[in-house]
Amino acid sequence: MNKLNFILILSLLFFCLAQVTEAKAIFKRRNMVISKRDDMPFSGRATHYSTGPGSCGEMSSDDEMVVAINQEQMENGANPNTNPHCDKTIQISGDSGKVFHARIVDTCPQCGEDSLDLSPTLFEKVCGSLDRGFCKINWGFE
């Protein structure tokens, strides 16, 4: 085998090895994103609302990291103040890509399945400007 063929084969082998390594790195990054979503199994829409007295029986303010859960998932019984979801914490991620923690303090009767109403402060952190009105979110109970 002449020297040129040897160098060509060696270069080809090196190139193929580099491609396999790159593919493994991409696969690993994708798996990391999927496992993150496993912690936040619900995908819905976030809106914002003016906080105040909530269905959990407490007063909250717009600068708190609080949410109102859609009525179906809140499962309000005869006395919503004793709801097991009240005062529980969720984790939520939106357009910002960051994960935030918020407390459940209210019910959102007009929210669709897997959707939440966020306090203005939380909405700005998760979605950006209040002027947007809504954004897509992933969230889950902690």
Backbone as JSON Lines, residues from 0, in Angstrom:
{"i":0,"aa":"M","n":[0.86,-1.16,0.0],"ca":[0.0,0.0,0.0],"c":[0.91,1.23,0.0]}
{"i":1,"aa":"N","n":[0.59,2.11,-0.87],"ca":[1.45,3.29,-0.92],"c":[1.07,4.28,0.18]}
{"i":2,"aa":"K","n":[1.93,5.21,0.4],"ca":[1.81,6.17,1.49],"c":[0.55,7.04,1.35]}
{"i":3,"aa":"L","n":[0.2,7.43,0.13],"ca":[-0.98,8.27,-0.11],"c":[-2.26,7.55,0.27]}
{"i":4,"aa":"N","n":[-2.39,6.28,-0.12],"ca":[-3.58,5.5,0.24],"c":[-3.69,5.33,1.76]}
{"i":5,"aa":"F","n":[-2.56,5.09,2.41],"ca":[-2.55,4.94,3.86],"c":[-3.04,6.21,4.55]}
{"i":6,"aa":"I","n":[-2.58,7.35,4.11],"ca":[-2.99,8.64,4.69],"c":[-4.47,8.89,4.42]}
{"i":7,"aa":"L","n":[-4.93,8.54,3.22],"ca":[-6.34,8.72,2.86],"c":[-7.23,7.85,3.74]}
{"i":8,"aa":"I","n":[-6.88,6.59,3.93],"ca":[-7.67,5.68,4.76],"c":[-7.65,6.14,6.22]}
{"i":9,"aa":"L","n":[-6.51,6.55,6.69],"ca":[-6.4,7.04,8.06],"c":[-7.24,8.3,8.27]}
{"i":10,"aa":"S","n":[-7.25,9.19,7.31],"ca":[-8.07,10.41,7.39],"c":[-9.55,10.08,7.39]}
{"i":11,"aa":"L","n":[-9.96,9.14,6.55],"ca":[-11.35,8.71,6.48],"c":[-11.79,8.1,7.81]}
{"i":12,"aa":"L","n":[-10.95,7.27,8.38],"ca":[-11.24,6.65,9.66],"c":[-11.4,7.7,10.76]}
{"i":13,"aa":"F","n":[-10.51,8.67,10.78],"ca":[-10.58,9.75,11.76],"c":[-11.87,10.56,11.59]}
{"i":14,"aa":"F","n":[-12.25,10.86,10.35],"ca":[-13.48,11.61,10.06],"c":[-14.7,10.85,10.56]}
{"i":15,"aa":"C","n":[-14.77,9.54,10.29],"ca":[-15.91,8.72,10.74],"c":[-16.0,8.68,12.26]}
{"i":16,"aa":"L","n":[-14.88,8.56,12.91],"ca":[-14.85,8.54,14.37],"c":[-15.36,9.87,14.95]}
{"i":17,"aa":"A","n":[-14.99,10.96,14.33],"ca":[-15.45,12.28,14.78],"c":[-16.96,12.41,14.63]}
{"i":18,"aa":"Q","n":[-17.53,11.87,13.55],"ca":[-18.97,11.95,13.33],"c":[-19.74,11.15,14.38]}
{"i":19,"aa":"V","n":[-19.24,9.97,14.74],"ca":[-19.88,9.14,15.75],"c":[-19.86,9.86,17.11]}
{"i":20,"aa":"T","n":[-18.75,10.46,17.46],"ca":[-18.64,11.2,18.71],"c":[-19.63,12.36,18.75]}
{"i":21,"aa":"E","n":[-19.76,13.09,17.65],"ca":[-20.7,14.21,17.55],"c":[-22.14,13.72,17.71]}
{"i":22,"aa":"A","n":[-22.48,12.59,17.08],"ca":[-23.83,12.04,17.17],"c":[-24.15,11.64,18.61]}
{"i":23,"aa":"K","n":[-23.19,11.07,19.33],"ca":[-23.41,10.7,20.73],"c":[-23.67,11.94,21.59]}
{"i":24,"aa":"A","n":[-22.97,13.02,21.34],"ca":[-23.15,14.26,22.1],"c":[-24.54,14.84,21.87]}
{"i":25,"aa":"I","n":[-25.01,14.83,20.61],"ca":[-26.35,15.33,20.3],"c":[-27.4,14.46,20.97]}
{"i":26,"aa":"F","n":[-27.24,13.14,20.9],"ca":[-28.19,12.22,21.51],"c":[-28.26,12.45,23.02]}
{"i":27,"aa":"K","n":[-27.1,12.65,23.64],"ca":[-27.06,12.88,25.08],"c":[-27.79,14.17,25.44]}
{"i":28,"aa":"R","n":[-27.59,15.26,24.69],"ca":[-28.28,16.52,24.96],"c":[-29.78,16.35,24.82]}
{"i":29,"aa":"R","n":[-30.23,15.63,23.81],"ca":[-31.67,15.43,23.63],"c":[-32.26,14.63,24.78]}
{"i":30,"aa":"N","n":[-31.56,13.62,25.24],"ca":[-32.06,12.83,26.37],"c":[-32.15,13.67,27.63]}
{"i":31,"aa":"M","n":[-31.23,14.6,27.83],"ca":[-31.29,15.46,29.01],"c":[-32.55,16.32,28.97]}
{"i":32,"aa":"V","n":[-32.94,16.82,27.82],"ca":[-34.15,17.63,27.7],"c":[-35.37,16.79,27.98]}
{"i":33,"aa":"I","n":[-35.4,15.56,27.46],"ca":[-36.55,14.68,27.67],"c":[-36.69,14.35,29.15]}
{"i":34,"aa":"S","n":[-35.6,14.06,29.84],"ca":[-35.7,13.73,31.26],"c":[-36.19,14.93,32.06]}
{"i":35,"aa":"K","n":[-35.85,16.15,31.64],"ca":[-36.33,17.35,32.3],"c":[-37.85,17.44,32.17]}
{"i":36,"aa":"R","n":[-38.39,17.09,31.02],"ca":[-39.83,17.14,30.8],"c":[-40.56,16.08,31.62]}
{"i":37,"aa":"D","n":[-39.9,14.98,31.95],"ca":[-40.52,13.97,32.79],"c":[-40.88,14.55,34.16]}
{"i":38,"aa":"D","n":[-40.11,15.53,34.63],"ca":[-40.41,16.18,35.9],"c":[-41.57,17.16,35.78]}
{"i":39,"aa":"M","n":[-41.87,17.58,34.58],"ca":[-42.95,18.52,34.33],"c":[-43.86,17.93,33.24]}
{"i":40,"aa":"P","n":[-44.74,16.98,33.63],"ca":[-45.5,16.23,32.63],"c":[-46.64,17.0,31.96]}
{"i":41,"aa":"F","n":[-47.02,18.15,32.48],"ca":[-48.15,18.88,31.91],"c":[-47.66,19.98,30.98]}
{"i":42,"aa":"S","n":[-48.27,20.07,29.81],"ca":[-47.97,21.14,28.84],"c":[-49.26,21.89,28.58]}
{"i":43,"aa":"G","n":[-49.23,23.19,28.8],"ca":[-50.43,23.98,28.62],"c":[-50.1,25.42,28.29]}
{"i":44,"aa":"R","n":[-50.99,26.28,28.71],"ca":[-50.88,27.7,28.39],"c":[-50.93,28.48,29.71]}
{"i":45,"aa":"A","n":[-50.07,29.46,29.82],"ca":[-50.06,30.32,31.01],"c":[-50.65,31.67,30.65]}
{"i":46,"aa":"T","n":[-51.5,32.16,31.53],"ca":[-52.02,33.52,31.46],"c":[-51.7,34.17,32.8]}
{"i":47,"aa":"H","n":[-51.98,35.45,32.94],"ca":[-51.74,36.09,34.24],"c":[-53.03,36.71,34.75]}
{"i":48,"aa":"Y","n":[-53.1,36.87,36.07],"ca":[-54.31,37.42,36.7],"c":[-53.92,38.31,37.87]}
{"i":49,"aa":"S","n":[-54.87,39.13,38.28],"ca":[-54.67,39.96,39.47],"c":[-54.99,39.09,40.68]}
{"i":50,"aa":"T","n":[-54.02,38.88,41.51],"ca":[-54.21,38.02,42.67],"c":[-55.07,38.73,43.71]}
{"i":51,"aa":"G","n":[-55.33,38.06,44.79],"ca":[-56.16,38.59,45.87],"c":[-56.65,37.42,46.68]}
{"i":52,"aa":"P","n":[-57.91,37.46,47.15],"ca":[-58.43,36.3,47.87],"c":[-58.59,35.13,46.9]}
{"i":53,"aa":"G","n":[-58.06,33.98,47.27],"ca":[-58.12,32.82,46.38],"c":[-59.0,31.71,46.93]}
{"i":54,"aa":"S","n":[-59.25,30.7,46.11],"ca":[-60.12,29.6,46.51],"c":[-59.5,28.73,47.61]}
{"i":55,"aa":"C","n":[-58.24,28.93,47.91],"ca":[-57.59,28.18,49.0],"c":[-57.77,28.89,50.34]}
{"i":56,"aa":"G","n":[-58.48,30.02,50.34],"ca":[-58.8,30.7,51.59],"c":[-57.73,31.64,52.1]}
{"i":57,"aa":"E","n":[-56.84,32.08,51.24],"ca":[-55.82,33.03,51.69],"c":[-55.69,34.18,50.7]}
{"i":58,"aa":"M","n":[-55.13,35.24,51.19],"ca":[-54.9,36.43,50.37],"c":[-53.49,36.34,49.8]}
{"i":59,"aa":"S","n":[-53.34,36.64,48.51],"ca":[-52.0,36.68,47.91],"c":[-51.84,37.99,47.16]}
{"i":60,"aa":"S","n":[-50.59,38.34,46.86],"ca":[-50.34,39.61,46.17],"c":[-49.63,39.35,44.83]}
{"i":61,"aa":"D","n":[-49.69,40.35,43.97],"ca":[-49.15,40.23,42.61],"c":[-47.64,39.98,42.58]}
{"i":62,"aa":"D","n":[-46.93,40.32,43.65],"ca":[-45.48,40.14,43.64],"c":[-45.04,38.78,44.19]}
{"i":63,"aa":"E","n":[-45.99,37.92,44.53],"ca":[-45.67,36.58,45.01],"c":[-45.59,35.6,43.83]}
{"i":64,"aa":"M","n":[-44.87,34.5,44.05],"ca":[-44.74,33.44,43.04],"c":[-45.86,32.43,43.3]}
{"i":65,"aa":"V","n":[-47.08,32.77,42.81],"ca":[-48.25,31.94,43.06],"c":[-48.99,31.66,41.76]}
{"i":66,"aa":"V","n":[-49.8,30.58,41.79],"ca":[-50.57,30.18,40.61],"c":[-51.99,29.8,40.99]}
{"i":67,"aa":"A","n":[-52.84,29.86,39.97],"ca":[-54.19,29.31,40.04],"c":[-54.23,28.14,39.06]}
{"i":68,"aa":"I","n":[-54.63,26.98,39.55],"ca":[-54.67,25.76,38.75],"c":[-56.02,25.67,38.03]}
{"i":69,"aa":"N","n":[-56.03,25.11,36.84],"ca":[-57.29,24.92,36.12],"c":[-58.24,24.07,36.97]}
{"i":70,"aa":"Q","n":[-59.52,24.3,36.79],"ca":[-60.53,23.7,37.66],"c":[-60.48,22.18,37.65]}
{"i":71,"aa":"E","n":[-60.27,21.59,36.49],"ca":[-60.26,20.13,36.39],"c":[-59.14,19.51,37.24]}
{"i":72,"aa":"Q","n":[-57.95,20.07,37.18],"ca":[-56.84,19.52,37.95],"c":[-56.86,19.96,39.41]}
{"i":73,"aa":"M","n":[-57.52,21.06,39.71],"ca":[-57.63,21.52,41.09],"c":[-58.56,20.61,41.89]}
{"i":74,"aa":"E","n":[-59.55,20.03,41.22],"ca":[-60.48,19.08,41.85],"c":[-61.12,19.65,43.1]}
{"i":75,"aa":"N","n":[-61.72,20.83,42.98],"ca":[-62.37,21.46,44.14],"c":[-63.54,20.63,44.62]}
{"i":76,"aa":"G","n":[-63.54,20.35,45.9],"ca":[-64.64,19.61,46.51],"c":[-65.66,20.56,47.1]}
{"i":77,"aa":"A","n":[-66.41,20.06,48.08],"ca":[-67.44,20.87,48.72],"c":[-66.83,22.09,49.42]}
{"i":78,"aa":"N","n":[-65.66,21.91,50.01],"ca":[-64.97,23.02,50.67],"c":[-63.6,23.2,50.02]}
{"i":79,"aa":"P","n":[-63.47,24.14,49.08],"ca":[-62.2,24.3,48.38],"c":[-61.05,24.72,49.29]}
{"i":80,"aa":"N","n":[-61.37,25.27,50.48],"ca":[-60.3,25.67,51.41],"c":[-59.52,24.47,51.95]}
{"i":81,"aa":"T","n":[-60.11,23.28,51.87],"ca":[-59.43,22.08,52.36],"c":[-58.87,21.24,51.21]}
{"i":82,"aa":"N","n":[-58.77,21.82,50.03],"ca":[-58.26,21.1,48.86],"c":[-56.82,20.64,49.1]}
{"i":83,"aa":"P","n":[-56.51,19.38,48.79],"ca":[-55.15,18.89,49.01],"c":[-54.08,19.57,48.14]}
{"i":84,"aa":"H","n":[-54.48,20.22,47.05],"ca":[-53.5,20.92,46.21],"c":[-53.15,22.31,46.76]}
{"i":85,"aa":"C","n":[-54.0,22.85,47.62],"ca":[-53.73,24.17,48.18],"c":[-52.4,24.2,48.92]}
{"i":86,"aa":"D","n":[-51.64,25.23,48.65],"ca":[-50.35,25.5,49.29],"c":[-49.24,24.53,48.87]}
{"i":87,"aa":"K","n":[-49.55,23.63,47.91],"ca":[-48.49,22.76,47.37],"c":[-47.66,23.56,46.39]}
{"i":88,"aa":"T","n":[-46.47,23.06,46.1],"ca":[-45.56,23.74,45.19],"c":[-45.51,23.02,43.85]}
{"i":89,"aa":"I","n":[-45.42,23.81,42.79],"ca":[-45.22,23.26,41.45],"c":[-43.9,23.81,40.92]}
{"i":90,"aa":"Q","n":[-43.4,23.15,39.89],"ca":[-42.29,23.73,39.13],"c":[-42.84,24.03,37.74]}
{"i":91,"aa":"I","n":[-42.37,25.11,37.16],"ca":[-42.91,25.59,35.9],"c":[-41.79,26.16,35.03]}
{"i":92,"aa":"S","n":[-41.9,25.92,33.74],"ca":[-40.92,26.43,32.78],"c":[-41.68,26.94,31.56]}
{"i":93,"aa":"G","n":[-41.21,28.05,31.0],"ca":[-41.84,28.62,29.81],"c":[-40.8,29.09,28.82]}
{"i":94,"aa":"D","n":[-41.09,30.19,28.16],"ca":[-40.21,30.72,27.11],"c":[-38.82,31.09,27.6]}
{"i":95,"aa":"S","n":[-38.7,31.43,28.87],"ca":[-37.39,31.82,29.39],"c":[-36.44,30.62,29.46]}
{"i":96,"aa":"G","n":[-37.01,29.42,29.5],"ca":[-36.2,28.21,29.6],"c":[-35.77,27.87,31.02]}
{"i":97,"aa":"K","n":[-35.99,28.77,31.95],"ca":[-35.62,28.54,33.35],"c":[-36.77,27.87,34.08]}
{"i":98,"aa":"V","n":[-36.44,27.14,35.13],"ca":[-37.45,26.49,35.96],"c":[-37.68,27.33,37.21]}
{"i":99,"aa":"F","n":[-38.95,27.6,37.5],"ca":[-39.33,28.38,38.68],"c":[-40.24,27.53,39.55]}
{"i":100,"aa":"H","n":[-40.32,27.89,40.82],"ca":[-41.18,27.21,41.78],"c":[-42.26,28.19,42.22]}
{"i":101,"aa":"A","n":[-43.49,27.69,42.31],"ca":[-44.61,28.54,42.7],"c":[-45.57,27.75,43.58]}
{"i":102,"aa":"R","n":[-46.35,28.48,44.35],"ca":[-47.3,27.89,45.29],"c":[-48.72,28.0,44.73]}
{"i":103,"aa":"I","n":[-49.5,26.95,44.91],"ca":[-50.9,26.92,44.47],"c":[-51.76,27.62,45.51]}
{"i":104,"aa":"V","n":[-52.49,28.68,45.07],"ca":[-53.33,29.45,46.01],"c":[-54.76,29.65,45.51]}
{"i":105,"aa":"D","n":[-55.04,29.23,44.28],"ca":[-56.35,29.57,43.7],"c":[-56.72,28.59,42.6]}
{"i":106,"aa":"T","n":[-57.97,28.71,42.15],"ca":[-58.5,27.93,41.03],"c":[-58.75,28.87,39.86]}
{"i":107,"aa":"C","n":[-58.49,28.38,38.66],"ca":[-58.74,29.16,37.44],"c":[-59.86,28.47,36.65]}
{"i":108,"aa":"P","n":[-61.13,28.91,36.83],"ca":[-62.24,28.23,36.16],"c":[-62.21,28.36,34.63]}
{"i":109,"aa":"Q","n":[-61.63,29.44,34.11],"ca":[-61.61,29.63,32.65],"c":[-60.39,29.01,31.98]}
{"i":110,"aa":"C","n":[-59.42,28.5,32.76],"ca":[-58.22,27.89,32.18],"c":[-58.54,26.51,31.62]}
{"i":111,"aa":"G","n":[-57.95,26.21,30.48],"ca":[-58.11,24.9,29.87],"c":[-57.29,23.84,30.6]}
{"i":112,"aa":"E","n":[-57.45,22.6,30.17],"ca":[-56.72,21.49,30.77],"c":[-55.21,21.74,30.7]}
{"i":113,"aa":"D","n":[-54.52,21.46,31.79],"ca":[-53.07,21.62,31.93],"c":[-52.6,23.07,31.87]}
{"i":114,"aa":"S","n":[-53.51,24.03,31.94],"ca":[-53.16,25.45,31.87],"c":[-53.26,26.1,33.25]}
{"i":115,"aa":"L","n":[-52.53,27.19,33.42],"ca":[-52.44,27.88,34.71],"c":[-52.59,29.38,34.54]}
{"i":116,"aa":"D","n":[-53.06,30.02,35.59],"ca":[-53.05,31.48,35.72],"c":[-51.9,31.81,36.67]}
{"i":117,"aa":"L","n":[-51.01,32.71,36.26],"ca":[-49.84,33.05,37.07],"c":[-49.97,34.45,37.63]}
{"i":118,"aa":"S","n":[-49.38,34.67,38.79],"ca":[-49.28,36.04,39.3],"c":[-48.45,36.85,38.31]}
{"i":119,"aa":"P","n":[-48.66,38.16,38.25],"ca":[-47.89,38.98,37.3],"c":[-46.37,38.8,37.43]}
{"i":120,"aa":"T","n":[-45.87,38.73,38.66],"ca":[-44.42,38.56,38.86],"c":[-43.93,37.25,38.28]}
{"i":121,"aa":"L","n":[-44.66,36.17,38.54],"ca":[-44.27,34.86,38.01],"c":[-44.39,34.83,36.49]}
{"i":122,"aa":"F","n":[-45.45,35.43,35.95],"ca":[-45.64,35.46,34.5],"c":[-44.46,36.13,33.8]}
{"i":123,"aa":"E","n":[-44.01,37.26,34.35],"ca":[-42.87,37.97,33.74],"c":[-41.61,37.12,33.76]}
{"i":124,"aa":"K","n":[-41.41,36.33,34.81],"ca":[-40.22,35.48,34.89],"c":[-40.32,34.31,33.92]}
{"i":125,"aa":"V","n":[-41.49,33.71,33.82],"ca":[-41.68,32.51,33.0],"c":[-41.86,32.84,31.52]}
{"i":126,"aa":"C","n":[-42.65,33.88,31.24],"ca":[-43.05,34.17,29.86],"c":[-42.47,35.45,29.27]}
{"i":127,"aa":"G","n":[-42.09,36.38,30.1],"ca":[-41.63,37.68,29.6],"c":[-42.65,38.75,29.93]}
{"i":128,"aa":"S","n":[-42.84,39.68,29.05],"ca":[-43.71,40.84,29.27],"c":[-45.18,40.44,29.48]}
{"i":129,"aa":"L","n":[-45.85,41.17,30.38],"ca":[-47.28,40.95,30.59],"c":[-48.09,41.25,29.34]}
{"i":130,"aa":"D","n":[-47.57,42.1,28.46],"ca":[-48.27,42.46,27.22],"c":[-48.52,41.26,26.32]}
{"i":131,"aa":"R","n":[-47.74,40.21,26.48],"ca":[-47.92,39.02,25.65],"c":[-49.26,38.36,25.9]}
{"i":132,"aa":"G","n":[-49.71,38.39,27.14],"ca":[-51.01,37.81,27.47],"c":[-50.95,36.33,27.82]}
{"i":133,"aa":"F","n":[-50.19,35.54,27.07],"ca":[-50.07,34.11,27.35],"c":[-48.77,33.57,26.76]}
{"i":134,"aa":"C","n":[-48.39,32.39,27.21],"ca":[-47.26,31.66,26.63],"c":[-47.44,30.17,26.9]}
{"i":135,"aa":"K","n":[-46.71,29.36,26.19],"ca":[-46.73,27.91,26.4],"c":[-45.85,27.57,27.59]}
{"i":136,"aa":"I","n":[-46.31,26.59,28.38],"ca":[-45.56,26.2,29.58],"c":[-45.52,24.68,29.72]}
{"i":137,"aa":"N","n":[-44.56,24.22,30.49],"ca":[-44.5,22.86,31.01],"c":[-44.46,23.0,32.52]}
{"i":138,"aa":"W","n":[-45.18,22.13,33.22],"ca":[-45.19,22.24,34.67],"c":[-45.51,20.89,35.29]}
{"i":139,"aa":"G","n":[-45.27,20.79,36.59],"ca":[-45.59,19.57,37.32],"c":[-45.62,19.83,38.82]}
{"i":140,"aa":"F","n":[-46.32,18.96,39.53],"ca":[-46.38,19.04,40.99],"c":[-45.05,18.58,41.56]}
{"i":141,"aa":"E","n":[-44.62,19.21,42.65],"ca":[-43.37,18.78,43.3],"c":[-43.67,17.76,44.36]}
